[in-house]
Short mmCIF file of C-alpha atoms in Angstrom, two decimals:
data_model
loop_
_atom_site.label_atom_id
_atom_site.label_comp_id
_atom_site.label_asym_id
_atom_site.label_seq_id
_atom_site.Cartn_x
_atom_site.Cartn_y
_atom_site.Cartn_z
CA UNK A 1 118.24 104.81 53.66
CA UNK A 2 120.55 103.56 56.45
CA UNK A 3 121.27 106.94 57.25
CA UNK A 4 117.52 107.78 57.54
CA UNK A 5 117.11 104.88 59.98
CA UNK A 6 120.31 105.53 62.04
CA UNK A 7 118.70 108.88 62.59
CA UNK A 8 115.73 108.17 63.23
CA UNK A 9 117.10 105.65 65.95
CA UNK A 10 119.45 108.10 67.44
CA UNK A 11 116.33 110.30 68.34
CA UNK A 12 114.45 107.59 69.67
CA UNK A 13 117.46 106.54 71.58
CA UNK A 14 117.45 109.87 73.53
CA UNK A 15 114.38 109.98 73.99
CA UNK A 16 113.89 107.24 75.73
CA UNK A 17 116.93 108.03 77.85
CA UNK A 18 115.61 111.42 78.39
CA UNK A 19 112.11 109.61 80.02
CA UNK A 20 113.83 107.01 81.41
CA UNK A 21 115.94 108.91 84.32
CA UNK A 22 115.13 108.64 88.04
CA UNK A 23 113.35 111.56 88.30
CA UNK A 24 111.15 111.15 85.71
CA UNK A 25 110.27 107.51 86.79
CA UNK A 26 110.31 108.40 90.34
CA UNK A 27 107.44 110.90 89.88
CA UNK A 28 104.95 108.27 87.96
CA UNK A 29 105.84 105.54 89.86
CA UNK A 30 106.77 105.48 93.40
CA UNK A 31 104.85 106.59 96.17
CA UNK A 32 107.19 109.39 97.73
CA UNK A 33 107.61 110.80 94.29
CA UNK A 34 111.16 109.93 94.12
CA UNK A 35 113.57 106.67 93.40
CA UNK A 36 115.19 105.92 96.92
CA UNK A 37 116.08 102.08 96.59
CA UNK A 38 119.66 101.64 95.33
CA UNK A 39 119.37 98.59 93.50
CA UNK A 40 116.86 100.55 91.31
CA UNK A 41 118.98 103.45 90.80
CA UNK A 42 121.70 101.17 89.46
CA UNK A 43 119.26 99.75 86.90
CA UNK A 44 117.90 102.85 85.74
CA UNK A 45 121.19 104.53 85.56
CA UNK A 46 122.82 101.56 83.19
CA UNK A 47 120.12 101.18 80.93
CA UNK A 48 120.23 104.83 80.90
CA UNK A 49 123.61 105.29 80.33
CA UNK A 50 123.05 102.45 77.58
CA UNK A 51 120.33 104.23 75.34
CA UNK A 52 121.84 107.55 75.49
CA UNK A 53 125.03 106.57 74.10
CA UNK A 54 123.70 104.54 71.77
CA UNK A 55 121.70 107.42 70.73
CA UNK A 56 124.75 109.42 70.16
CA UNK A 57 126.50 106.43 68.18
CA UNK A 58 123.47 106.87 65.83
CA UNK A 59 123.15 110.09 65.23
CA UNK A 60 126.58 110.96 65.09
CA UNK A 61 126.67 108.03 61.59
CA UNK A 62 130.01 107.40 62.19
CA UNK A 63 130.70 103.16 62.89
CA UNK A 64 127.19 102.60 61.17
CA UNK A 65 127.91 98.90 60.86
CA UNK A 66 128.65 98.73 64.40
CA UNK A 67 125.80 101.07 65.30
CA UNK A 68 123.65 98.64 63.40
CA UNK A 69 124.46 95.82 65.39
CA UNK A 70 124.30 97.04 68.91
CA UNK A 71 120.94 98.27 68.05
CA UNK A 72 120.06 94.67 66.79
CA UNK A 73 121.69 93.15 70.11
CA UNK A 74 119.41 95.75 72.23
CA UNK A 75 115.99 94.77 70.06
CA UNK A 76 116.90 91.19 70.08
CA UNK A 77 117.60 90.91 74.01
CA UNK A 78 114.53 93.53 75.09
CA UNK A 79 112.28 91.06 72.77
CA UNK A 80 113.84 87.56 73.82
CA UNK A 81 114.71 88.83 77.27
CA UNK A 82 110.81 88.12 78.79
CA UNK A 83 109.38 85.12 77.00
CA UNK A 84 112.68 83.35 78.19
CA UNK A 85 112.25 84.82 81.74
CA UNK A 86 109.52 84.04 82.00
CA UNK A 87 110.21 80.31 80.59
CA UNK A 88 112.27 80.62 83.46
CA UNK A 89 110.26 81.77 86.14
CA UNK A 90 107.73 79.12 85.30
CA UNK A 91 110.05 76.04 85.18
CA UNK A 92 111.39 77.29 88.28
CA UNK A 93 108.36 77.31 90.04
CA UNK A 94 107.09 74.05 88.48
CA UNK A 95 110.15 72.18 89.98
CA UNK A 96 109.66 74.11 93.34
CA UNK A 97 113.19 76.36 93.15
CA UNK A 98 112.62 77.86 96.60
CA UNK A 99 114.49 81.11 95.31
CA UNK A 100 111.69 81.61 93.24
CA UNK A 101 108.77 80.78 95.02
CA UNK A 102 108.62 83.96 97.18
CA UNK A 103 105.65 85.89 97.07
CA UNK A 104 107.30 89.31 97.56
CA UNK A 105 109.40 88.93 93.92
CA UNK A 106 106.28 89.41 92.37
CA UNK A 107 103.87 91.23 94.66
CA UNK A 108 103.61 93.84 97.64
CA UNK A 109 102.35 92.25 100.74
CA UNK A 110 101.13 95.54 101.80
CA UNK A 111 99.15 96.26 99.10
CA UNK A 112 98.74 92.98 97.19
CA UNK A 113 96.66 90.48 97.78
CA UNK A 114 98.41 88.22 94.78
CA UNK A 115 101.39 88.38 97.71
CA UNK A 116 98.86 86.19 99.82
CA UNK A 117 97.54 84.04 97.09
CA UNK A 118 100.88 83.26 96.33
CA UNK A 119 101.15 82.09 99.99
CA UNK A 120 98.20 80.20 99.85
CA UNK A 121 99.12 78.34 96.75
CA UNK A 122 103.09 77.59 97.92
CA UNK A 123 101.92 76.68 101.52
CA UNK A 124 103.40 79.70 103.02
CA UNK A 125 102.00 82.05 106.06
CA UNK A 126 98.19 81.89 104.70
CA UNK A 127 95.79 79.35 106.58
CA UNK A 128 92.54 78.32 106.19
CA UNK A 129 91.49 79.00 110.09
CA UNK A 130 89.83 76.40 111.74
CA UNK A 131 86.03 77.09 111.78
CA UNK A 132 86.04 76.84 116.08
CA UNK A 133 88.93 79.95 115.18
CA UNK A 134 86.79 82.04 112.70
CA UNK A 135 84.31 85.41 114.14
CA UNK A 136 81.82 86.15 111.31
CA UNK A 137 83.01 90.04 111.77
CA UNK A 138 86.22 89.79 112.83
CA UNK A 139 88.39 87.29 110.82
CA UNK A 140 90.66 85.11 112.63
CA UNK A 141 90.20 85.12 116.34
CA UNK A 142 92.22 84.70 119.44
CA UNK A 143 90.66 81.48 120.67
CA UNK A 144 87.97 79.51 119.93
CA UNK A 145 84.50 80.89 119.14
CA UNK A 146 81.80 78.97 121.66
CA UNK A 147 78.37 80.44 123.07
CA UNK A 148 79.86 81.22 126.31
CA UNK A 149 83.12 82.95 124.29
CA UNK A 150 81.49 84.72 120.87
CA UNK A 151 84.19 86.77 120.22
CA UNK A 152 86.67 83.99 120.80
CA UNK A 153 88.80 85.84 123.39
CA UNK A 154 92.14 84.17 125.47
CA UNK A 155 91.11 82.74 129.08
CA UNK A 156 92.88 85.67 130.26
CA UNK A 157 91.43 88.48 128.69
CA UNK A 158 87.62 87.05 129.42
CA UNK A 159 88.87 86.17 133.28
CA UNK A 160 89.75 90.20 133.15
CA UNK A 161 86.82 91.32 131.34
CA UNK A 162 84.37 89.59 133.58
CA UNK A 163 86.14 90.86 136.57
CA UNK A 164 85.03 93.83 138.36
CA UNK A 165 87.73 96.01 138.58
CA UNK A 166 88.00 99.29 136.24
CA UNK A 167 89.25 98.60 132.74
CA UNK A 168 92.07 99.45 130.46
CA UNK A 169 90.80 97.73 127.10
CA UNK A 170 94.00 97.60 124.98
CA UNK A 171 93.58 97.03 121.06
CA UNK A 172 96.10 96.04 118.15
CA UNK A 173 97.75 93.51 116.78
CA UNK A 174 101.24 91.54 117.60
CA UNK A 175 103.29 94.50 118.19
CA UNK A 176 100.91 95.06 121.16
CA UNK A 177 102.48 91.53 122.96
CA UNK A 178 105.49 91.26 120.64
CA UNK A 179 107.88 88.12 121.21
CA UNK A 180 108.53 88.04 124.75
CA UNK A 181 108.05 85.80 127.68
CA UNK A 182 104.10 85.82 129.04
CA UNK A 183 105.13 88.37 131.54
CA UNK A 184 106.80 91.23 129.77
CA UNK A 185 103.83 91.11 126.79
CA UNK A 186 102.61 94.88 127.20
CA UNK A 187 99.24 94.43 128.96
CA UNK A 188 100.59 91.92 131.09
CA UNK A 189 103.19 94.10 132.21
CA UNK A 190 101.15 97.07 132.42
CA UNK A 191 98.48 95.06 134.53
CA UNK A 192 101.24 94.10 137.33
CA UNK A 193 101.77 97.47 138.04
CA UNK A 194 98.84 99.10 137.93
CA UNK A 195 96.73 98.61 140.65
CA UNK A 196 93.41 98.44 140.91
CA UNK A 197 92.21 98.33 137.66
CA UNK A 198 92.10 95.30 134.98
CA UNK A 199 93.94 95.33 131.28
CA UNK A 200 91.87 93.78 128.77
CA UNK A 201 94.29 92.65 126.20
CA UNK A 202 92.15 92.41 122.79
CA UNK A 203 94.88 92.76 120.87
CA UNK A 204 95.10 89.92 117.67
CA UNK A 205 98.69 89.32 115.73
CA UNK A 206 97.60 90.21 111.94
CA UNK A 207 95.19 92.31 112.24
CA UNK A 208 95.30 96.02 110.64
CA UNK A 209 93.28 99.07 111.64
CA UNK A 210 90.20 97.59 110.12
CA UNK A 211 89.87 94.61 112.01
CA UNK A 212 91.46 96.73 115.57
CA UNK A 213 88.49 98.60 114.95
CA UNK A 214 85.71 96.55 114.48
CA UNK A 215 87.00 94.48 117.45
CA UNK A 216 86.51 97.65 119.35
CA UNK A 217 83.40 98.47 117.70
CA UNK A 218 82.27 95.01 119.16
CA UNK A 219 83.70 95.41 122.97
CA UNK A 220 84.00 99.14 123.87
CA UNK A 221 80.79 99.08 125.78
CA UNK A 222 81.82 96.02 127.79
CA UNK A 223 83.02 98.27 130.63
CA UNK A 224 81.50 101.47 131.94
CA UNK A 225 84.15 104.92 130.50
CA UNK A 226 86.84 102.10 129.90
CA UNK A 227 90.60 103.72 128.99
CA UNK A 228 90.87 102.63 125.64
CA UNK A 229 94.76 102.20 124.32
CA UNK A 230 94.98 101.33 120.19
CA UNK A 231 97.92 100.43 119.21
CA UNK A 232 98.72 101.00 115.54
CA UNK A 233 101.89 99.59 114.01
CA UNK A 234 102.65 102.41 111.82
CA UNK A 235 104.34 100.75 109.30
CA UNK A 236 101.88 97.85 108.37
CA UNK A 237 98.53 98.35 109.95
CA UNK A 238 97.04 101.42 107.90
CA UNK A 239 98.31 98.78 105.17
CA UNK A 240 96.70 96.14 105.76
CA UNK A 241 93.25 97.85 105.56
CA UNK A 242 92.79 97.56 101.53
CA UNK A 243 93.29 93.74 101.79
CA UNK A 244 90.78 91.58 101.52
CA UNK A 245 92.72 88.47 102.26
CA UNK A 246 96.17 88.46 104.63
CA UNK A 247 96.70 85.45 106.86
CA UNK A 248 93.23 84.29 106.19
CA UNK A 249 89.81 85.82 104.77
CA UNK A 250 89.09 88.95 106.50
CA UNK A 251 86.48 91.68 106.18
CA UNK A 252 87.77 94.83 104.89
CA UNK A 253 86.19 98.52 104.05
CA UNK A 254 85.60 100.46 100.31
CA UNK A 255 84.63 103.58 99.96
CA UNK A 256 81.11 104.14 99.05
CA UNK A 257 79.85 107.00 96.34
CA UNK A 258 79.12 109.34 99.05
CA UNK A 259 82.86 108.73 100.67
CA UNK A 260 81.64 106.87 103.67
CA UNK A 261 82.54 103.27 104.78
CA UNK A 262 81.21 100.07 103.58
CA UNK A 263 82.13 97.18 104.69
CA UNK A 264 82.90 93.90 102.72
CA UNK A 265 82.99 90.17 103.24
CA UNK A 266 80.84 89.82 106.39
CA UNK A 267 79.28 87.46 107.60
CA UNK A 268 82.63 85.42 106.96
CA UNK A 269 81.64 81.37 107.23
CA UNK A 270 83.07 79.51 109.60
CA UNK A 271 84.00 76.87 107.00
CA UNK A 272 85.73 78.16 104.71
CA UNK A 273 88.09 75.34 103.95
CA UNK A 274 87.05 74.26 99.99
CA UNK A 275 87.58 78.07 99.14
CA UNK A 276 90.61 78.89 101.27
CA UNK A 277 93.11 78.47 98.10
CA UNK A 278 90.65 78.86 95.21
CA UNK A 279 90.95 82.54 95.12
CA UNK A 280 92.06 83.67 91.33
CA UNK A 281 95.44 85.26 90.52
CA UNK A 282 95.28 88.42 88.87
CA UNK A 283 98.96 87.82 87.79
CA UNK A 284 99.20 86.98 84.28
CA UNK A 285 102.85 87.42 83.49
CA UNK A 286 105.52 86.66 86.48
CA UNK A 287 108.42 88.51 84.54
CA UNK A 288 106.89 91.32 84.12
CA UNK A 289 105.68 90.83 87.87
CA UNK A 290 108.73 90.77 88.79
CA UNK A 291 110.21 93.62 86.91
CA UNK A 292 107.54 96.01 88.50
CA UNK A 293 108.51 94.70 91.85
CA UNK A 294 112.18 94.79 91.59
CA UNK A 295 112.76 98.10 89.66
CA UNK A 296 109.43 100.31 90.08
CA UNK A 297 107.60 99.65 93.77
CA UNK A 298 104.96 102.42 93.51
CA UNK A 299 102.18 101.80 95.83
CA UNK A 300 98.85 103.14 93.65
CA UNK A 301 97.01 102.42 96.44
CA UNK A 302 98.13 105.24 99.12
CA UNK A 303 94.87 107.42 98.61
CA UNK A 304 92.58 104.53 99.52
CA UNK A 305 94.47 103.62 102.36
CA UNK A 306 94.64 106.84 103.36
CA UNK A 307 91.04 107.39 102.71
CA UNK A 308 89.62 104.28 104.15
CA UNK A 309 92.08 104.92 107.97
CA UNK A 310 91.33 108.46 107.92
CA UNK A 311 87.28 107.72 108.29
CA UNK A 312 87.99 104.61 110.65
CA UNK A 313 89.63 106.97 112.99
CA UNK A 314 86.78 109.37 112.56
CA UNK A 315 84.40 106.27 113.68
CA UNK A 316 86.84 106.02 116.70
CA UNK A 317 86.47 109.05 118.15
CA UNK A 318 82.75 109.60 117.43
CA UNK A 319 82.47 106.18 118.95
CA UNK A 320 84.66 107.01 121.98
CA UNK A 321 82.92 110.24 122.95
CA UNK A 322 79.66 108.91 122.65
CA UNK A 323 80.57 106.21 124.85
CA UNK A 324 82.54 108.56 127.29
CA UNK A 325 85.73 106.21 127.03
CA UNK A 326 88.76 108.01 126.40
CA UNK A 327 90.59 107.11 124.00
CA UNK A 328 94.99 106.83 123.90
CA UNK A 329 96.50 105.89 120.16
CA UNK A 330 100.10 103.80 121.30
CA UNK A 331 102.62 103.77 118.08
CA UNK A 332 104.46 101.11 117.39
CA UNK A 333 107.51 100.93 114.80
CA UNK A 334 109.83 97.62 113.59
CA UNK A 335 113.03 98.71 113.99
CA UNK A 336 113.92 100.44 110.94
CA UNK A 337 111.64 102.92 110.91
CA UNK A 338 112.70 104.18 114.42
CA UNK A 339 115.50 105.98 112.43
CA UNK A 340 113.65 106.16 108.60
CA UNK A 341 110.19 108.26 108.32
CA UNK A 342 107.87 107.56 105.78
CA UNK A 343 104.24 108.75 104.64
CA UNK A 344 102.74 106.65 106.99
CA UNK A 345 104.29 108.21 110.03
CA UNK A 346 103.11 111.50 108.87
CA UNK A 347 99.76 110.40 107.95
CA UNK A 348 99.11 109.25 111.25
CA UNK A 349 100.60 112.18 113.19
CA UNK A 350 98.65 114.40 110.88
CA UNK A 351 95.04 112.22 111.58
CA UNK A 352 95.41 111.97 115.38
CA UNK A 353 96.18 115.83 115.63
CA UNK A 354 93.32 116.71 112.87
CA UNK A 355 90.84 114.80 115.48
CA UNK A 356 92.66 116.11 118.60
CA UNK A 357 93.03 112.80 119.82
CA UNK A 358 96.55 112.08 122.36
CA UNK A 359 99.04 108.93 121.36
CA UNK A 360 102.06 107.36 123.17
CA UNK A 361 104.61 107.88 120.81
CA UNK A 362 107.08 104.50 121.31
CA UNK A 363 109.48 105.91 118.96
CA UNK A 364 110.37 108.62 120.85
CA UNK A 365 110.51 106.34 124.37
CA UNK A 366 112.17 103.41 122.79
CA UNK A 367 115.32 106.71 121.06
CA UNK A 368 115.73 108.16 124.42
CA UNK A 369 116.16 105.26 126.43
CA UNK A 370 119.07 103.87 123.56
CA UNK A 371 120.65 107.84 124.15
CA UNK A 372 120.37 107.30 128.12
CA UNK A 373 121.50 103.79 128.17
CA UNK A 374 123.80 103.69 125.19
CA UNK A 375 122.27 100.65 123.93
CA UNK A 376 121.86 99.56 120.20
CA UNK A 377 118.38 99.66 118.63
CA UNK A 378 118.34 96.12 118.05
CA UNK A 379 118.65 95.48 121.54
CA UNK A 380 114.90 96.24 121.56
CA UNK A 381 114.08 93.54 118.87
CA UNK A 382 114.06 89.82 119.01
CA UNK A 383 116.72 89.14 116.53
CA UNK A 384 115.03 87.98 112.89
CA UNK A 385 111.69 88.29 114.15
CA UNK A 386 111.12 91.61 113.93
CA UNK A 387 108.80 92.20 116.68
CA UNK A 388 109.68 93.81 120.52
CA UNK A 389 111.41 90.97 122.83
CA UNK A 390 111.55 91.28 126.78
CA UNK A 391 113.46 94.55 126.85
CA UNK A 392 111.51 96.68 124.60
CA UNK A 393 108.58 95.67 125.63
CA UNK A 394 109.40 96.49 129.23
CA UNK A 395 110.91 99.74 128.07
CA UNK A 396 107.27 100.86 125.88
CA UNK A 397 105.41 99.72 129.01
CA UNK A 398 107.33 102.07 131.58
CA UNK A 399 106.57 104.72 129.13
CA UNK A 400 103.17 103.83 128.93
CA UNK A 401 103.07 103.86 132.42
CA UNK A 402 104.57 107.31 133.13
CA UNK A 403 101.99 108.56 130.64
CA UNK A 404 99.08 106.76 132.52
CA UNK A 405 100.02 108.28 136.10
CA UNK A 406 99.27 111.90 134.78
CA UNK A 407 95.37 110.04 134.05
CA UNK A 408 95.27 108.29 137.14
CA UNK A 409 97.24 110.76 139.67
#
């Protein structure tokens, strides 16, 4: 009868460890179709490593006793292992341990919108805007919203807007000022040393491509044939577009049954203080949260993302043409992925080439001027920020510069 069992285990041992391998795991769960974090591998590998020896120990019935009692050990610890961490978890967050109060052990910020509840609840980034700060389309909003200022726009970009000078609208979010002093922010910059004409700065720190574009949507026709720059940040902004929540509420796009856009959450009240932190947690066990997060990071949400920015650029070019504004995509990168391509990048590329429509690649200017000046990348980045200080800011806006002369020559 032991025998029988040991057997039986042995198989079931190796099978598991024959599933449970990197590549295996790698193709049902992570978004590039392969394991690439380290930590991970190390996990995988161990318990791997575990089960299949184990599985030899059984079926090879020699050491039964012992065989016996590292399977116990392995049963007892996978079956005690998450009620206690998750005992554990709880208490910790109870007492406010600030090592486990982080919303990213448990959830994706770029996908999950239990990584911004979490904020909400532990008094993190999320805010309930002030209702003077809140657009009913847009979200959050650069200033206040009055009847002279609807869309709730800095002094400085009305002042330019209402001037009348030939515009340069510029659209994004942080990346397109970055962490710099007033005068190096991109449009700034740009707008010293460009004569003549006026850069409208509607740029908004948070937003993703869904909110850039609706604020264009809303201001494009402001100006007569306006140069229209969008700046995407490659890494977060196509992101950001299947949240519903992030900072604070914000509209957001689904995909209809006939694959078109529909957008969600608008008009968004003004007042929205008694609801700010009562949004429900879909989280039901933070061990197993956790586990996900740490070992397996798929993202199941690439296809939507990739559907929902793929017809928002669409509606920016159709938009654009029919308004006779042409339109520039700027790309913006933190600094690792100036070295490290992902889907994203590709994605993009792919869309803006698919549409025909030009981009200012700052990857590319930001490389060539570390190669020429034999700087470090990091020289470009305000140091644990993450955004572009005075230097790479004034570096993307020389490039941007160069590329505008060949327009206005």
């Amino acid at each position: 009868m032991q025998s029988n069992v040991l057997k039986m285990l042995g198989w079931f041992y190796i099978a598991i460890g024959l599933f449970c391998n990197p590549w295996v795991l790698g193709r049902l769960g992570f978004t590039e179709g392969k394991v690439y974090w380290t930590r991970s591998l190390v996990i995988i590998g161990v318990f791997d490593a575990v089960v299949l020896a184990l599985g030899i120990l059984c079926l090879s019935k020699r050491k039964a006793e012992l065989t016996t009692n590292l399977s116990l050990l392995l049963w007892s610890t996978v079956i005690f292992t998450f009620p206690l961490g998750e005992m554990f978890i709880r208490a910790g967050i109870t007492l406010n341990v600030k090592q486990l109060k982080h919303p990213g052990l448990y959830a994706d910020g770029q996908s999950d919108i239990d990584y911004w509840k979490l904020y909400a609840d532990w008094g993190g980034q999320f805010k309930c805007d002030p209702p003077d700060r809140v657009h009913p389309l847009l979200g959050w909003t650069q200033g206040n919203v009055t009847p002279t200022n609807p869309l709730g726009l800095k002094p400085v970009t009305k002042s330019r807007l209402d001037s009348p000078n030939p515009k340069i609208f510029f659209y994004g979010d942080s990346f397109v000022r970055g962490v710099s002093n007033v005068e190096f922010e991109i449009p700034n910059y740009i707008n010293r040393k460009i004569n003549g004409r006026e850069v409208v700065d509607f740029s908004m720190g948070g937003y993703g491509l869904d909110q850039v574009y609706l604020m264009f949507k809303e201001t494009h026709q402001k100006a007569d044939h306006p140069l229209v720059l969008v700046g995407i940040l490659v890494s977060d902004d196509i992101d950001r577009t299947v949240l519903s929540i992030r900072t604070s509420k914000k509209p957001y796009f689904t995909i209809d049954a006939k694959g078109a856009l529909q957008l969600n959450r608008v008009p968004i009240e003004r007042d929205h203080a008694n609801d700010c932190h009562s949004f429900p947690l879909s989280i039901k066990s933070y061990m197993l949260a956790f586990v996900k997060q740490t070992l397996l990071r798929g993202d199941n949400k690439v296809e939507l993302k990739q559907q929902i920015s793929s017809r928002i650029l669409d509606h920016f070019k159709a938009e654009a043409d029919q308004a006779q504004a042409k339109l520039v995509f700027v790309l913006f990168y933190v600094q690792d992925n100036l070295t490290q391509m992902d889907w994203r990048d590709t994605f993009v590329k792919a869309q803006l080439s698919r549409l025909g429509m030009p981009y200012i690649d700052t990857r590319d200017i930001l490389l060539q001027y570390a190669k020429d000046q034999h700087v470090e990348l990091s020289s470009f980045y305000k140091l644990g920020e993450g955004h572009h200080n005075n230097l790479g800011n004034e570096v993307i806006s020389k490039g941007i510069l160069k590329y505008l002369s060949k327009i206005y020559h």
